[in-house]
Coordinates of C-alpha atoms and ligand atoms in Angstrom, one line a residue:
M1 CA 88.3 171.0 152.6
Q2 CA 85.9 171.5 149.9
P3 CA 83.2 168.3 149.1
P4 CA 83.9 167.7 145.3
E5 CA 80.7 166.0 144.6
V6 CA 79.6 169.9 144.2
I7 CA 81.3 169.9 140.9
E8 CA 79.1 168.4 137.8
Q9 CA 81.5 167.2 135.4
L10 CA 81.4 169.7 132.0
L11 CA 84.9 168.0 130.2
G12 CA 86.6 165.2 131.5
A13 CA 90.4 165.0 131.4
E14 CA 90.9 162.8 128.3
E15 CA 88.7 165.1 126.2
I16 CA 90.9 168.0 127.5
E17 CA 93.7 166.4 126.4
G18 CA 92.9 165.4 123.0
K19 CA 91.7 169.3 122.6
V20 CA 95.2 170.4 123.8
R21 CA 96.7 168.2 121.5
E22 CA 94.6 169.3 118.5
L23 CA 95.5 172.9 119.1
A24 CA 99.4 172.5 119.1
A25 CA 98.9 170.5 116.6
R26 CA 97.5 173.7 114.8
I27 CA 99.9 176.4 116.5
T28 CA 103.0 173.7 115.3
E29 CA 101.7 174.2 111.7
D30 CA 100.8 177.5 111.4
Y31 CA 104.2 179.0 113.3
R32 CA 106.3 176.6 111.3
G33 CA 109.9 178.0 110.7
K34 CA 109.3 180.8 113.5
D35 CA 110.1 180.7 117.1
P36 CA 107.2 181.9 118.8
V37 CA 107.0 183.1 122.7
L38 CA 104.3 181.6 124.6
V39 CA 102.7 183.8 127.2
G40 CA 100.9 182.5 130.1
V41 CA 98.5 184.6 132.1
L42 CA 98.5 183.3 135.8
K43 CA 97.8 181.9 137.5
G44 CA 94.7 180.1 135.4
A45 CA 96.9 179.4 132.6
F46 CA 99.5 177.3 134.0
V47 CA 98.4 173.5 133.7
M48 CA 97.1 174.6 129.8
M49 CA 100.8 175.9 129.4
A50 CA 102.6 173.1 131.0
D51 CA 100.2 170.9 128.4
L52 CA 100.3 172.5 125.4
S53 CA 103.7 173.4 125.4
R54 CA 105.1 169.6 125.7
C55 CA 103.0 169.3 122.8
I56 CA 104.3 172.1 120.4
D57 CA 107.0 170.8 118.0
L58 CA 108.7 173.9 117.7
P59 CA 111.3 175.9 119.6
V60 CA 109.5 177.9 121.5
E61 CA 110.3 180.4 124.8
M62 CA 107.6 180.9 127.4
D63 CA 107.0 183.5 129.8
F64 CA 104.2 184.7 132.6
I65 CA 102.6 187.6 132.8
A66 CA 100.0 188.4 135.8
V67 CA 97.2 190.4 136.1
S68 CA 94.7 191.5 138.6
S69 CA 91.3 193.3 138.0
Y70 CA 90.6 196.9 139.3
G71 CA 87.4 195.4 140.7
K72 CA 84.2 195.5 139.3
E73 CA 83.7 199.2 138.4
T74 CA 86.8 199.1 136.4
A75 CA 87.1 195.7 135.6
S76 CA 84.0 196.7 133.1
S77 CA 86.3 199.6 131.6
G78 CA 88.6 196.7 131.0
V79 CA 91.4 198.4 132.9
V80 CA 93.6 195.6 134.5
R81 CA 97.0 196.4 136.2
I82 CA 99.8 194.0 135.6
V83 CA 101.2 192.7 138.7
K84 CA 104.0 190.5 137.1
D85 CA 105.2 191.9 133.9
L86 CA 107.2 189.7 131.1
D87 CA 111.0 189.3 131.6
L88 CA 111.1 188.8 127.5
D89 CA 111.6 191.3 125.4
I90 CA 109.1 190.9 122.9
E91 CA 110.2 193.5 120.2
G92 CA 110.1 191.9 116.7
R93 CA 108.7 188.2 118.4
H94 CA 105.5 186.1 117.8
V95 CA 103.9 186.4 120.5
L96 CA 101.0 183.4 121.8
L97 CA 98.9 184.7 124.4
I98 CA 97.8 181.1 126.5
E99 CA 94.7 181.6 128.6
D100 CA 92.4 179.4 130.3
I101 CA 89.0 181.3 129.5
V102 CA 88.0 183.7 127.6
D103 CA 84.7 185.3 129.3
T104 CA 83.9 189.0 128.8
G105 CA 87.3 189.4 126.5
L106 CA 88.2 192.3 128.6
T107 CA 91.5 190.7 130.0
L108 CA 93.0 189.5 126.9
N109 CA 91.7 192.8 124.7
Y110 CA 93.7 194.8 127.3
L111 CA 96.8 192.6 127.7
M112 CA 96.8 192.2 123.1
N113 CA 96.6 196.2 123.2
T114 CA 99.5 196.5 125.6
L115 CA 101.9 193.9 124.4
K116 CA 101.1 195.1 120.7
T117 CA 102.6 198.9 121.9
R118 CA 106.1 196.6 122.3
N119 CA 106.1 196.0 118.1
P120 CA 105.8 192.2 118.5
A121 CA 105.7 190.9 115.2
S122 CA 102.3 189.3 115.7
V123 CA 100.2 188.5 119.2
E124 CA 97.7 186.0 118.5
V125 CA 95.3 184.4 121.7
C126 CA 94.9 180.3 122.7
V127 CA 92.3 179.6 125.3
L128 CA 91.1 176.1 126.4
L129 CA 87.2 177.6 127.0
N130 CA 85.5 180.2 125.3
K131 CA 82.1 181.7 126.8
P132 CA 80.9 183.4 123.5
E133 CA 77.8 184.5 125.3
A134 CA 79.3 186.6 128.2
R135 CA 81.4 188.5 125.5
K136 CA 81.5 192.5 125.7
V137 CA 84.4 193.4 123.2
D138 CA 84.8 192.3 119.7
M139 CA 88.3 190.8 119.4
E140 CA 90.0 187.9 118.0
V141 CA 90.4 184.2 119.3
R142 CA 92.8 182.6 116.9
Y143 CA 92.9 179.3 118.9
S144 CA 89.7 178.2 120.9
G145 CA 89.4 174.7 122.5
F146 CA 85.8 174.5 123.5
E147 CA 83.0 176.8 123.4
I148 CA 81.2 176.7 126.7
P149 CA 77.8 178.2 128.2
D150 CA 78.0 181.0 130.6
R151 CA 78.3 178.8 133.8
F152 CA 81.1 179.4 136.1
V153 CA 83.8 176.7 135.7
V154 CA 86.4 175.3 137.7
G155 CA 89.6 172.8 137.5
Y156 CA 92.4 172.6 135.2
G157 CA 94.1 175.6 136.6
L158 CA 90.4 177.7 137.1
D159 CA 89.8 178.4 140.3
F160 CA 87.1 180.1 142.8
A161 CA 88.4 181.7 145.9
E162 CA 91.8 180.0 144.8
R163 CA 90.2 176.4 144.9
F164 CA 89.5 174.0 142.6
R165 CA 92.3 174.9 140.3
H166 CA 94.1 171.1 140.6
L167 CA 91.4 169.4 139.2
P168 CA 92.1 167.3 136.1
Y169 CA 88.5 168.3 134.3
I170 CA 86.5 171.1 134.1
G171 CA 83.5 171.4 136.1
I172 CA 80.6 173.5 136.7
L173 CA 80.3 175.1 140.0
P174 CA 76.7 175.2 141.6
D175 CA 75.0 178.4 141.2
E176 CA 74.7 178.8 144.9
V177 CA 78.5 178.3 145.5
A178 CA 79.1 180.7 142.7
T179 CA 77.1 183.4 144.0
G180 CA 78.6 183.3 147.4
V181 CA 76.6 181.1 149.7
E182 CA 79.8 179.6 150.3
E183 CA 79.8 178.9 154.1
S184 CA 77.0 176.8 154.0
W185 CA 78.3 174.1 152.0
E186 CA 81.8 174.7 153.3
T187 CA 80.7 173.4 157.0
E188 CA 78.8 170.9 155.9
Ligands
IMP201 P1 87.5 188.2 131.1 O1 85.8 188.1 131.8 O2 87.5 187.4 129.8 O3 88.3 189.4 131.1 O4 88.3 187.0 131.9 C1 88.9 187.5 133.0 C2 89.4 186.0 133.7 O5 87.8 185.8 134.6 C3 89.7 185.3 133.5 O6 90.9 185.0 133.1 C4 89.2 183.8 134.0 O7 90.8 184.2 135.2 C5 88.4 184.7 135.0 N1 87.1 183.3 134.4 C6 86.2 184.3 133.9 N2 85.0 183.1 133.5 C7 85.9 182.0 134.5 C8 84.8 181.0 135.1 O8 83.9 180.5 134.7 N3 85.7 180.4 136.3 C9 87.2 180.5 136.6 N4 87.7 182.0 136.4 C10 87.1 182.8 135.3

């Protein structure tokens, strides 16, 4: 089992809840009279999607998309593979992509461009966390919760090697763990 004491808390559960409510209120206001499709990017966005959607006072529909990066080399070109596509037809619909974090921006940029080819009425992005220093592509993030430093974070849906997604807060993973010196702390 992972020792949670190695995780330094960056954002607490209450702070996150307040921000999610704030984002939901803005979305409710901006999409008044519309029935947007919320598209969660799996797996990281599942917690945010559940919390955010329950605070949006609109007749939303929900769908999920899952992507996997082609690996280091192609990740820098922004090519990602869709491993689970949408079930809904988004033609003529207002689409709001929900993501846990925008880092380089390559994933969301690719997804936005891909979804735009399906002729939706609009495509916007809502993220909980934003690392502006890490950005590699210029892209508009309409709804952004917190700007955070360029550190590896986990919790609230975000993982490191599939772990820590369940943490109710967001924490910084120590550099020695994030860079892969994992066995030493795992067996301690
Ligand atoms: P991108 O670099 O903006 O394309 O982000 C790609 C994906 O990397 C995100 O959707 C996250 O799943 C993951 N990611 C980026 N930064 C972090 C982090 O600090 N912790 C956990 N996952 C991250």
